[in-house]
Coordinates of N, CA and C in Angstrom, one line a residue:
V2 N 2.8 25.1 2.2 CA 1.8 26.2 2.4 C 0.4 25.7 1.9
N3 N -0.6 25.9 2.7 CA -1.9 25.5 2.4 C -2.8 26.8 2.2
L4 N -4.0 26.6 1.9 CA -5.0 27.7 1.9 C -6.0 27.6 3.0
D5 N -6.2 28.7 3.6 CA -7.3 28.8 4.7 C -8.5 29.5 4.0
A6 N -9.6 28.8 4.0 CA -10.8 29.3 3.3 C -11.9 29.7 4.3
A7 N -12.5 30.8 4.0 CA -13.7 31.2 4.8 C -14.9 30.4 4.4
P8 N -15.9 30.3 5.2 CA -17.1 29.6 4.8 C -17.7 30.0 3.5
G9 N -18.0 29.0 2.7 CA -18.5 29.3 1.3 C -17.5 29.8 0.4
F10 N -16.2 29.8 0.7 CA -15.1 30.3 -0.2 C -15.3 31.7 -0.6
T11 N -15.8 32.5 0.4 CA -15.9 33.9 0.1 C -14.6 34.6 0.2
A12 N -13.6 34.0 0.8 CA -12.2 34.5 0.8 C -11.3 33.4 1.1
V13 N -10.0 33.5 0.7 CA -9.0 32.5 1.0 C -7.7 33.3 1.3
A14 N -6.8 32.6 2.1 CA -5.5 33.2 2.4 C -4.5 32.1 2.7
P15 N -3.3 32.3 2.2 CA -2.3 31.3 2.5 C -1.9 31.2 3.9
V16 N -1.6 30.0 4.3 CA -1.2 29.7 5.7 C 0.0 28.7 5.7
S17 N 1.1 29.0 6.4 CA 2.2 28.1 6.4 C 2.1 27.0 7.4
A18 N 2.9 26.0 7.3 CA 2.9 24.9 8.3 C 3.1 25.4 9.7
G19 N 2.2 25.0 10.6 CA 2.3 25.4 11.9 C 1.8 26.8 12.2
G20 N 1.3 27.5 11.1 CA 0.8 28.8 11.3 C -0.6 29.0 11.7
V21 N -1.1 30.2 11.8 CA -2.5 30.5 12.2 C -3.2 31.1 11.0
G22 N -4.3 30.4 10.6 CA -5.1 30.9 9.5 C -6.0 32.0 9.9
V23 N -6.3 32.9 9.0 CA -7.1 34.1 9.2 C -8.5 33.7 9.6
F24 N -9.0 32.6 9.0 CA -10.4 32.2 9.1 C -10.6 31.0 10.0
S25 N -9.6 30.1 10.1 CA -9.8 28.8 10.8 C -9.0 28.6 12.0
G26 N -8.1 29.5 12.3 CA -7.3 29.4 13.5 C -6.0 28.6 13.2
A27 N -5.5 28.0 14.2 CA -4.2 27.3 14.1 C -4.2 26.1 13.2
F28 N -3.1 25.9 12.4 CA -2.9 24.8 11.5 C -1.8 23.9 12.1
P29 N -1.9 22.6 12.0 CA -0.8 21.7 12.5 C 0.4 21.8 11.5
D30 N 1.5 21.3 11.9 CA 2.7 21.3 11.1 C 2.5 20.6 9.8
A31 N 1.6 19.6 9.8 CA 1.3 18.8 8.6 C 0.3 19.5 7.7
L32 N -0.3 20.6 8.1 CA -1.3 21.4 7.4 C -2.6 20.7 7.3
V33 N -2.7 19.4 7.7 CA -4.0 18.7 7.8 C -3.9 18.0 9.2
R34 N -5.1 17.9 9.8 CA -5.1 17.3 11.1 C -4.8 15.8 11.1
T35 N -4.2 15.3 12.2 CA -3.9 13.9 12.3 C -5.1 13.0 12.2
D36 N -5.1 12.0 11.4 CA -6.2 11.1 11.3 C -5.7 9.8 11.9
A37 N -6.0 9.6 13.2 CA -5.3 8.6 14.0 C -6.2 7.4 14.3
N38 N -7.4 7.3 13.8 CA -8.3 6.3 14.2 C -8.5 5.2 13.0
N39 N -7.5 5.0 12.3 CA -7.6 4.1 11.1 C -7.4 2.7 11.4
L40 N -8.3 2.1 12.2 CA -8.3 0.7 12.5 C -8.9 -0.1 11.3
A41 N -8.2 -1.1 10.9 CA -8.6 -1.8 9.7 C -8.7 -3.3 10.0
P42 N -9.8 -3.7 10.7 CA -9.9 -5.2 11.0 C -10.3 -6.0 9.7
R43 N -10.0 -7.2 9.7 CA -10.5 -8.2 8.7 C -10.9 -9.4 9.4
I44 N -12.1 -9.8 9.2 CA -12.7 -11.0 9.8 C -13.2 -11.9 8.8
G45 N -13.0 -13.2 9.0 CA -13.5 -14.2 8.1 C -13.9 -15.5 8.8
A46 N -14.9 -16.2 8.2 CA -15.3 -17.4 8.9 C -15.8 -18.4 7.7
A47 N -15.6 -19.7 8.0 CA -16.0 -20.7 7.1 C -16.8 -21.8 7.9
W48 N -17.9 -22.3 7.2 CA -18.8 -23.3 7.8 C -19.0 -24.4 6.9
R49 N -18.7 -25.6 7.3 CA -19.0 -26.8 6.5 C -20.5 -27.1 6.7
V50 N -21.3 -26.7 5.7 CA -22.7 -26.8 5.8 C -23.1 -28.3 5.7
A51 N -22.5 -29.0 4.7 CA -22.7 -30.4 4.5 C -21.3 -31.0 4.0
A52 N -21.4 -32.3 3.7 CA -20.1 -33.0 3.4 C -19.4 -32.3 2.2
R53 N -20.1 -31.8 1.2 CA -19.5 -31.2 0.0 C -19.8 -29.7 -0.1
T54 N -20.4 -29.1 0.9 CA -20.8 -27.7 0.8 C -20.2 -26.9 1.9
T55 N -19.6 -25.7 1.5 CA -18.9 -24.8 2.4 C -19.4 -23.4 2.2
A56 N -19.7 -22.7 3.3 CA -20.1 -21.3 3.3 C -19.0 -20.5 3.9
R57 N -18.7 -19.4 3.3 CA -17.7 -18.5 3.8 C -18.2 -17.1 3.8
L58 N -17.9 -16.3 4.8 CA -18.3 -14.9 4.9 C -17.1 -14.1 5.4
G59 N -17.1 -12.9 5.1 CA -15.9 -12.0 5.5 C -16.3 -10.6 5.6
Y60 N -15.6 -9.8 6.3 CA -15.8 -8.4 6.5 C -14.4 -7.7 6.7
G61 N -14.2 -6.7 6.0 CA -12.9 -6.0 6.1 C -13.0 -4.5 5.9
V62 N -12.0 -3.8 6.5 CA -11.9 -2.3 6.4 C -10.6 -2.0 5.8
S63 N -10.5 -1.1 4.8 CA -9.3 -0.7 4.2 C -9.2 0.8 4.1
F64 N -8.1 1.3 4.4 CA -7.8 2.8 4.4 C -6.9 3.1 3.3
N65 N -7.1 4.2 2.6 CA -6.2 4.6 1.5 C -5.3 5.8 2.1
T66 N -4.1 5.5 2.3 CA -3.2 6.6 2.8 C -2.3 7.1 1.6
G67 N -2.5 6.6 0.4 CA -1.7 7.0 -0.7 C -1.9 8.4 -1.2
G68 N -3.0 9.0 -0.8 CA -3.2 10.4 -1.2 C -2.3 11.4 -0.5
Y69 N -1.8 11.1 0.7 CA -1.0 12.0 1.4 C 0.3 12.5 0.7
S70 N 0.9 11.5 0.0 CA 2.2 11.9 -0.6 C 1.9 12.9 -1.8
T71 N 0.8 12.7 -2.5 CA 0.4 13.6 -3.6 C 0.1 15.0 -3.0
I72 N -0.6 15.0 -1.9 CA -1.0 16.3 -1.3 C 0.3 17.0 -0.8
A73 N 1.2 16.3 -0.2 CA 2.5 16.9 0.3 C 3.3 17.5 -0.9
R74 N 3.4 16.8 -2.0 CA 4.1 17.3 -3.1 C 3.5 18.6 -3.6
Q75 N 2.2 18.7 -3.7 CA 1.6 19.9 -4.2 C 1.7 21.1 -3.2
L76 N 1.5 20.8 -1.9 CA 1.7 21.9 -0.9 C 3.1 22.4 -0.8
A77 N 4.1 21.6 -1.2 CA 5.5 22.0 -1.2 C 5.8 22.9 -2.4
S78 N 4.9 22.9 -3.4 CA 5.2 23.7 -4.6 C 4.3 24.9 -4.7
Q79 N 4.0 25.6 -3.6 CA 3.2 26.8 -3.5 C 4.1 28.0 -3.2
P80 N 3.6 29.2 -3.5 CA 4.3 30.4 -3.1 C 4.4 30.4 -1.5
P81 N 5.5 30.8 -1.0 CA 6.7 31.5 -1.6 C 7.8 30.5 -2.1
F82 N 7.5 29.2 -2.1 CA 8.5 28.2 -2.5 C 8.5 28.0 -4.0
A83 N 7.5 28.6 -4.7 CA 7.4 28.5 -6.1 C 6.7 29.8 -6.7
V84 N 7.0 30.1 -7.9 CA 6.4 31.2 -8.6 C 5.3 30.7 -9.5
T85 N 4.1 31.1 -9.3 CA 3.0 30.6 -10.1 C 2.2 31.7 -10.8
N86 N 1.8 31.5 -12.1 CA 1.0 32.4 -12.8 C 0.0 31.7 -13.6
T87 N -1.2 32.2 -13.6 CA -2.3 31.6 -14.4 C -2.9 32.6 -15.3
S88 N -3.0 32.2 -16.6 CA -3.6 33.1 -17.6 C -5.0 32.5 -18.0
I89 N -6.0 33.3 -18.1 CA -7.3 32.9 -18.5 C -7.7 33.6 -19.8
G90 N -8.2 32.9 -20.7 CA -8.7 33.5 -22.0 C -10.2 33.2 -22.1
S91 N -10.8 33.8 -23.1 CA -12.2 33.7 -23.4 C -12.4 33.8 -24.9
V92 N -13.6 33.5 -25.3 CA -13.9 33.6 -26.7 C -13.7 35.0 -27.3
T93 N -14.1 36.0 -26.5 CA -13.9 37.4 -26.9 C -12.5 37.9 -26.7
D94 N -11.8 37.3 -25.8 CA -10.4 37.8 -25.5 C -9.5 36.6 -25.4
P95 N -9.2 36.0 -26.5 CA -8.4 34.7 -26.5 C -7.0 35.0 -26.1
L96 N -6.3 34.0 -25.6 CA -4.9 34.1 -25.1 C -4.0 34.2 -26.3
S97 N -3.0 35.1 -26.2 CA -2.0 35.1 -27.2 C -0.7 34.6 -26.5
L98 N 0.3 34.4 -27.3 CA 1.6 33.8 -26.8 C 2.1 34.8 -25.7
T99 N 2.0 36.1 -26.0 CA 2.6 37.1 -25.1 C 1.8 37.1 -23.8
S100 N 0.5 37.1 -23.8 CA -0.3 37.2 -22.6 C -0.2 35.9 -21.8
S101 N -0.1 34.8 -22.5 CA 0.0 33.5 -21.8 C 1.3 33.4 -21.0
L102 N 2.4 33.9 -21.5 CA 3.6 33.9 -20.8 C 3.7 34.9 -19.7
T103 N 3.0 36.0 -19.8 CA 3.0 37.1 -18.8 C 2.3 36.7 -17.5
G104 N 1.1 36.0 -17.6 CA 0.4 35.6 -16.5 C -0.4 36.8 -15.9
S105 N -1.2 36.5 -14.8 CA -2.0 37.5 -14.2 C -1.4 37.8 -12.8
A106 N -1.4 39.1 -12.5 CA -1.0 39.6 -11.2 C -2.1 39.4 -10.2
S107 N -1.7 38.7 -9.1 CA -2.7 38.5 -8.0 C -2.0 38.4 -6.7
S108 N -2.7 38.8 -5.6 CA -2.1 38.8 -4.3 C -1.9 37.4 -3.8
T109 N -2.8 36.4 -4.2 CA -2.8 35.0 -3.8 C -2.5 34.2 -5.0
G110 N -1.3 33.6 -5.1 CA -1.0 32.8 -6.2 C -1.0 31.3 -6.0
N111 N -1.6 30.9 -4.9 CA -1.6 29.4 -4.7 C -2.5 28.7 -5.7
T112 N -2.1 27.5 -6.1 CA -2.8 26.8 -7.1 C -3.5 25.5 -6.5
F113 N -3.3 25.3 -5.2 CA -3.8 24.1 -4.6 C -4.0 24.3 -3.1
G114 N -5.1 23.7 -2.6 CA -5.3 23.7 -1.1 C -6.1 22.4 -0.8
V115 N -6.0 22.1 0.5 CA -6.6 20.9 1.0 C -7.4 21.2 2.3
A116 N -8.5 20.6 2.5 CA -9.3 20.9 3.7 C -8.5 20.4 4.9
R117 N -8.5 21.3 6.0 CA -7.7 21.0 7.2 C -8.2 19.7 7.8
D118 N -9.5 19.4 7.7 CA -10.0 18.2 8.4 C -10.0 17.0 7.4
Y119 N -9.1 17.0 6.5 CA -9.0 15.9 5.5 C -8.9 14.5 6.2
D120 N -9.7 13.5 5.8 CA -9.6 12.2 6.3 C -9.1 11.2 5.2
A121 N -8.4 10.2 5.6 CA -8.0 9.1 4.6 C -9.3 8.4 4.2
G122 N -9.4 8.1 2.9 CA -10.5 7.3 2.4 C -10.6 5.9 3.0
V123 N -11.8 5.4 3.2 CA -12.0 4.1 3.8 C -13.1 3.4 3.0
V124 N -12.8 2.1 2.8 CA -13.8 1.2 2.1 C -14.1 0.0 3.0
R125 N -15.4 -0.3 3.2 CA -15.8 -1.4 4.0 C -16.4 -2.4 3.1
T126 N -15.9 -3.7 3.2 CA -16.3 -4.7 2.3 C -16.9 -5.9 3.0
W127 N -18.1 -6.3 2.5 CA -18.8 -7.5 3.0 C -18.8 -8.6 1.9
T128 N -18.5 -9.8 2.2 CA -18.6 -10.9 1.2 C -19.3 -12.1 1.8
L129 N -20.0 -12.8 0.9 CA -20.6 -14.1 1.3 C -20.5 -15.0 0.1
D130 N -20.0 -16.2 0.4 CA -19.7 -17.2 -0.7 C -20.2 -18.6 -0.3
L131 N -20.7 -19.3 -1.3 CA -21.2 -20.7 -1.1 C -20.6 -21.6 -2.1
S132 N -19.9 -22.6 -1.7 CA -19.2 -23.5 -2.6 C -19.7 -25.0 -2.5
R133 N -19.9 -25.7 -3.6 CA -20.4 -27.0 -3.6 C -19.6 -27.9 -4.6
D134 N -19.0 -29.0 -4.0 CA -18.3 -29.9 -4.9 C -19.4 -30.9 -5.5
M135 N -19.3 -31.0 -6.9 CA -20.2 -31.8 -7.6 C -19.4 -33.0 -8.1
G136 N -19.5 -34.2 -7.4 CA -18.7 -35.3 -7.8 C -17.2 -35.1 -7.5
D137 N -16.3 -35.8 -8.2 CA -14.9 -35.8 -7.9 C -14.1 -34.7 -8.6
A138 N -14.7 -34.1 -9.6 CA -14.0 -33.2 -10.5 C -14.5 -31.8 -10.6
W139 N -15.8 -31.6 -10.4 CA -16.5 -30.3 -10.6 C -16.8 -29.6 -9.3
N140 N -16.7 -28.3 -9.4 CA -17.0 -27.4 -8.2 C -17.9 -26.2 -8.7
V141 N -19.0 -25.9 -8.1 CA -19.8 -24.8 -8.4 C -19.9 -23.9 -7.2
S142 N -19.7 -22.6 -7.4 CA -19.7 -21.7 -6.3 C -20.3 -20.3 -6.7
G143 N -20.8 -19.6 -5.8 CA -21.3 -18.3 -6.1 C -21.2 -17.4 -4.8
G144 N -21.2 -16.1 -5.1 CA -21.1 -15.2 -3.9 C -21.6 -13.8 -4.2
I145 N -21.8 -13.0 -3.2 CA -22.1 -11.6 -3.3 C -21.1 -10.8 -2.6
T146 N -20.9 -9.6 -3.1 CA -20.0 -8.7 -2.5 C -20.6 -7.3 -2.4
R147 N -20.4 -6.6 -1.3 CA -20.9 -5.2 -1.2 C -19.7 -4.4 -0.6
A148 N -19.4 -3.3 -1.2 CA -18.4 -2.4 -0.7 C -18.9 -1.0 -0.6
A149 N -18.6 -0.3 0.5 CA -19.1 1.1 0.7 C -17.9 1.9 1.0
G150 N -17.7 3.0 0.2 CA -16.6 3.9 0.5 C -17.0 5.2 1.0
T151 N -16.3 5.7 2.0 CA -16.5 7.0 2.5 C -15.2 7.8 2.7
H152 N -15.3 9.1 2.8 CA -14.2 10.0 2.9 C -13.3 9.9 1.7
L153 N -13.9 9.7 0.5 CA -13.1 9.6 -0.7 C -12.8 11.0 -1.2
D154 N -11.8 11.1 -2.0 CA -11.3 12.4 -2.5 C -12.2 13.0 -3.5
I155 N -12.5 14.3 -3.3 CA -13.2 15.1 -4.3 C -12.3 16.3 -4.6
L156 N -12.1 16.6 -5.9 CA -11.2 17.7 -6.3 C -12.2 18.8 -6.8
R157 N -12.1 20.0 -6.2 CA -13.0 21.0 -6.5 C -12.3 22.2 -7.1
A158 N -13.0 23.1 -7.8 CA -12.4 24.4 -8.3 C -13.3 25.5 -7.9
P159 N -13.2 25.9 -6.6 CA -14.2 26.9 -6.1 C -14.0 28.3 -6.6
N160 N -12.9 28.6 -7.2 CA -12.7 30.0 -7.7 C -12.9 30.1 -9.2
R161 N -13.6 29.2 -9.8 CA -13.9 29.3 -11.2 C -15.4 29.2 -11.4
G162 N -15.9 30.1 -12.3 CA -17.3 30.1 -12.6 C -17.5 30.4 -14.1
P163 N -18.7 30.4 -14.5 CA -19.0 30.6 -15.9 C -18.5 32.0 -16.4
D164 N -18.4 32.9 -15.5 CA -18.0 34.3 -15.9 C -16.5 34.6 -15.5
G165 N -15.8 33.6 -15.1 CA -14.4 33.8 -14.7 C -14.1 33.6 -13.3
L166 N -13.2 34.4 -12.7 CA -12.9 34.2 -11.3 C -13.9 34.7 -10.3
R167 N -14.2 33.9 -9.3 CA -15.1 34.4 -8.3 C -14.5 35.3 -7.2
L168 N -13.2 35.1 -7.0 CA -12.5 35.9 -6.0 C -11.4 36.7 -6.7
A169 N -11.6 38.0 -6.6 CA -10.6 38.9 -7.2 C -9.2 38.8 -6.5
N170 N -8.2 38.9 -7.3 CA -6.8 38.9 -6.8 C -6.4 37.5 -6.3
V171 N -7.2 36.5 -6.7 CA -6.8 35.1 -6.3 C -6.8 34.2 -7.5
Q172 N -5.7 33.6 -7.7 CA -5.6 32.7 -8.9 C -6.5 31.5 -8.8
P173 N -6.9 31.0 -10.0 CA -7.7 29.7 -9.9 C -6.9 28.6 -9.1
F174 N -7.6 28.0 -8.2 CA -6.9 26.9 -7.4 C -7.8 25.7 -7.3
L175 N -7.2 24.6 -7.1 CA -7.9 23.3 -6.8 C -8.0 23.1 -5.3
W176 N -9.1 22.5 -4.9 CA -9.4 22.3 -3.5 C -9.7 20.9 -3.3
Q177 N -9.0 20.2 -2.4 CA -9.2 18.7 -2.2 C -9.9 18.5 -0.9
T178 N -11.0 17.7 -0.9 CA -11.7 17.4 0.3 C -11.8 15.8 0.4
S179 N -12.4 15.4 1.5 CA -12.6 13.9 1.6 C -14.1 13.7 1.9
E180 N -14.9 14.3 1.1 CA -16.4 14.2 1.3 C -17.0 13.2 0.3
G181 N -16.2 12.5 -0.5 CA -16.8 11.6 -1.5 C -17.2 10.3 -0.9
R182 N -18.0 9.6 -1.7 CA -18.5 8.3 -1.2 C -18.7 7.4 -2.5
S183 N -18.9 6.1 -2.2 CA -19.1 5.1 -3.3 C -19.8 3.9 -2.8
R184 N -20.4 3.1 -3.7 CA -21.0 1.9 -3.3 C -20.9 0.9 -4.5
L185 N -20.6 -0.4 -4.1 CA -20.5 -1.4 -5.1 C -21.3 -2.6 -4.7
N186 N -22.1 -3.2 -5.6 CA -22.8 -4.4 -5.3 C -22.4 -5.4 -6.5
A187 N -22.0 -6.6 -6.1 CA -21.6 -7.5 -7.2 C -22.1 -8.9 -6.8
A188 N -22.4 -9.7 -7.8 CA -22.7 -11.1 -7.6 C -21.9 -11.9 -8.6
N189 N -21.4 -13.1 -8.2 CA -20.6 -13.9 -9.2 C -21.0 -15.4 -9.1
L190 N -20.8 -16.0 -10.2 CA -21.0 -17.5 -10.3 C -19.8 -18.1 -10.9
R191 N -19.3 -19.2 -10.3 CA -18.1 -19.8 -10.8 C -18.3 -21.3 -11.0
I192 N -17.8 -21.9 -12.1 CA -17.9 -23.3 -12.3 C -16.5 -23.7 -12.7
R193 N -16.0 -24.8 -12.0 CA -14.6 -25.2 -12.2 C -14.5 -26.7 -12.3
R194 N -13.7 -27.2 -13.2 CA -13.4 -28.6 -13.2 C -11.9 -28.7 -12.9
W195 N -11.6 -29.5 -11.8 CA -10.3 -29.6 -11.3 C -9.5 -30.5 -12.3
Y196 N -8.2 -30.5 -12.1 CA -7.3 -31.3 -13.0 C -7.7 -32.8 -12.9
V197 N -8.0 -33.4 -14.0 CA -8.3 -34.8 -14.2 C -7.6 -35.2 -15.5
R198 N -6.6 -36.1 -15.4 CA -5.8 -36.5 -16.5 C -5.2 -35.3 -17.3
G199 N -4.8 -34.4 -16.6 CA -4.1 -33.2 -17.2 C -5.0 -32.2 -17.8
F200 N -6.3 -32.3 -17.5 CA -7.3 -31.3 -18.2 C -8.1 -30.6 -17.1
S201 N -8.2 -29.3 -17.2 CA -9.0 -28.5 -16.2 C -9.6 -27.3 -17.0
T202 N -10.7 -26.8 -16.5 CA -11.4 -25.6 -17.1 C -12.2 -24.9 -16.0
S203 N -12.5 -23.7 -16.3 CA -13.3 -22.9 -15.4 C -14.0 -21.8 -16.1
M204 N -15.1 -21.3 -15.6 CA -15.9 -20.2 -16.1 C -16.3 -19.3 -15.0
N205 N -16.2 -18.0 -15.1 CA -16.5 -17.1 -14.1 C -17.4 -16.0 -14.7
Y206 N -18.6 -15.8 -14.1 CA -19.5 -14.7 -14.5 C -19.7 -13.7 -13.3
T207 N -19.6 -12.4 -13.5 CA -19.8 -11.4 -12.5 C -20.8 -10.4 -13.0
F208 N -21.7 -10.1 -12.2 CA -22.7 -8.9 -12.4 C -22.4 -7.9 -11.3
A209 N -22.1 -6.7 -11.7 CA -21.7 -5.7 -10.8 C -22.3 -4.3 -11.1
D210 N -22.5 -3.5 -10.1 CA -23.0 -2.1 -10.3 C -22.3 -1.2 -9.3
S211 N -21.5 -0.2 -9.8 CA -20.8 0.6 -8.9 C -21.1 2.1 -9.2
M212 N -21.4 2.9 -8.1 CA -21.7 4.3 -8.2 C -20.8 5.1 -7.3
D213 N -20.4 6.3 -7.6 CA -19.6 7.1 -6.8 C -19.7 8.6 -7.2
N214 N -19.2 9.5 -6.4 CA -19.1 10.9 -6.7 C -17.7 11.4 -6.5
A215 N -16.7 10.4 -6.4 CA -15.3 10.8 -6.1 C -14.5 11.1 -7.3
S216 N -13.5 11.9 -7.1 CA -12.6 12.3 -8.2 C -11.6 11.1 -8.5
T217 N -11.4 10.3 -7.5 CA -10.6 9.1 -7.7 C -10.9 8.1 -6.6
I218 N -10.7 6.9 -6.8 CA -10.8 5.8 -5.8 C -9.4 5.2 -5.7
G219 N -8.6 5.6 -4.8 CA -7.2 5.0 -4.7 C -6.1 6.0 -4.6
G220 N -6.5 7.3 -4.5 CA -5.5 8.4 -4.3 C -5.1 9.0 -5.6
G221 N -4.5 10.2 -5.5 CA -4.0 10.9 -6.7 C -5.1 11.5 -7.5
A222 N -6.0 12.2 -6.9 CA -7.2 12.8 -7.6 C -6.7 13.7 -8.7
T223 N -7.3 13.6 -9.9 CA -7.0 14.4 -11.0 C -8.3 15.0 -11.7
V224 N -9.4 14.3 -11.5 CA -10.7 14.7 -12.1 C -11.4 15.8 -11.3
V225 N -11.7 16.9 -11.8 CA -12.3 18.0 -11.1 C -13.8 17.9 -11.2
A226 N -14.5 18.2 -10.1 CA -15.9 18.3 -10.2 C -16.4 19.2 -11.2
Q227 N -17.4 18.8 -12.0 CA -17.9 19.7 -13.1 C -18.5 20.9 -12.7
D228 N -19.4 20.9 -11.6 CA -20.1 22.1 -11.2 C -19.9 22.3 -9.7
E229 N -19.1 23.3 -9.4 CA -18.7 23.6 -8.0 C -20.0 23.9 -7.2
Q230 N -21.0 24.4 -7.8 CA -22.2 24.8 -7.1 C -23.2 23.7 -7.0
N231 N -22.9 22.5 -7.5 CA -23.8 21.4 -7.5 C -23.0 20.1 -7.4
L232 N -22.4 19.9 -6.3 CA -21.6 18.7 -6.1 C -22.4 17.4 -6.1
A233 N -23.7 17.5 -5.8 CA -24.6 16.3 -5.8 C -24.7 15.7 -7.2
A234 N -24.5 16.6 -8.2 CA -24.6 16.0 -9.6 C -23.4 15.1 -10.0
E235 N -22.4 15.1 -9.1 CA -21.2 14.2 -9.4 C -21.6 12.7 -9.2
W236 N -22.7 12.4 -8.4 CA -23.0 11.1 -8.1 C -23.5 10.4 -9.4
G237 N -22.8 9.3 -9.8 CA -23.2 8.6 -11.0 C -22.4 7.3 -11.2
T238 N -22.6 6.7 -12.3 CA -21.9 5.4 -12.5 C -20.4 5.6 -12.5
S239 N -19.7 4.7 -11.8 CA -18.2 4.8 -11.7 C -17.6 4.6 -13.1
S240 N -16.5 5.3 -13.3 CA -15.8 5.2 -14.5 C -15.2 3.8 -14.8
F241 N -15.0 3.0 -13.8 CA -14.4 1.7 -13.9 C -15.5 0.6 -13.9
N242 N -16.8 1.0 -13.9 CA -17.9 0.1 -13.7 C -18.0 -0.8 -15.0
R243 N -18.1 -2.1 -14.7 CA -18.3 -3.1 -15.8 C -19.5 -4.0 -15.3
R244 N -20.6 -3.8 -15.9 CA -21.8 -4.4 -15.5 C -21.8 -6.0 -15.6
H245 N -21.3 -6.4 -16.8 CA -21.2 -7.9 -17.0 C -19.8 -8.3 -17.4
Q246 N -19.3 -9.3 -16.7 CA -18.0 -9.8 -17.0 C -18.0 -11.3 -17.1
L247 N -17.5 -11.9 -18.2 CA -17.5 -13.3 -18.3 C -16.1 -13.7 -18.7
S248 N -15.5 -14.6 -18.0 CA -14.1 -15.0 -18.3 C -14.1 -16.6 -18.1
G249 N -13.1 -17.1 -18.8 CA -12.9 -18.6 -18.7 C -11.5 -19.0 -19.1
D250 N -11.1 -20.2 -18.7 CA -9.8 -20.7 -19.1 C -9.9 -22.2 -19.3
L251 N -9.0 -22.7 -20.1 CA -8.9 -24.1 -20.5 C -7.4 -24.5 -20.4
N252 N -7.1 -25.5 -19.6 CA -5.7 -25.9 -19.4 C -5.6 -27.4 -19.7
F253 N -4.5 -27.7 -20.4 CA -4.2 -29.1 -20.7 C -2.7 -29.4 -20.6
E254 N -2.3 -30.3 -19.8 CA -0.9 -30.6 -19.6 C -0.6 -31.9 -20.4
L255 N 0.5 -31.7 -21.2 CA 0.9 -32.9 -21.9 C 1.6 -33.9 -21.0
P256 N 1.4 -35.1 -21.2 CA 2.0 -36.1 -20.3 C 3.5 -36.4 -20.5
F257 N 4.3 -35.5 -20.2 CA 5.8 -35.7 -20.3 C 6.4 -36.3 -19.0
G258 N 6.4 -37.6 -18.9 CA 7.0 -38.2 -17.8 C 6.1 -38.3 -16.6
D259 N 6.6 -38.9 -15.5 CA 5.8 -39.1 -14.3 C 5.6 -37.7 -13.6
N260 N 4.4 -37.6 -12.9 CA 4.0 -36.4 -12.1 C 4.0 -35.1 -13.0

């Protein structure tokens, strides 16, 4: 069971798989429309610029279909297949054990809905890399990466406001859409010494900047937008952003026998 929402979330009503929504018309059996254009090409090329210098570039498209299983589990746990109750307290009227277990009576008890036109998230990645062999043992390389995400998950709470519920007789519910986006720009520099007499080492430095307004990147959205009336304020530094990364390794093989 999904929720059919009127424009602006002025009203919502449950709709079963394959049913007809009060506000949006017919729903498919999957409760979200088929997203059938997910072509994911990956293209790469390498060019020997000089005897010891190689340039590589690549472009790829990746789709995230992992969110569908999470959505399906939540839609399968809605009334009438489940009994749900939500209790809301306030500073002036705090919840007691009795009121919390009693719950609130409402005509619409759904706790989750997803936009009928939900799309699978997509990330497009561009890479450019230049590698140069320095002598017989050392290699220096560097590259840039740009990734742009669209149709990413945003988890909203349209029935909650500073003064309580916005819709009478409707429990607080979460609403998942695919209107999020992201962008990542990164540059890296690598220095490596190949194995010579059992000894090798490498150093890798990456400078990156990532921004997004998504509740998750990778499926299974759990973070709810802070202000339902101002989704633009969600745009900010990604939670996984690491501006500077420096890593290295040192390897030495003991000469135990031939090879």
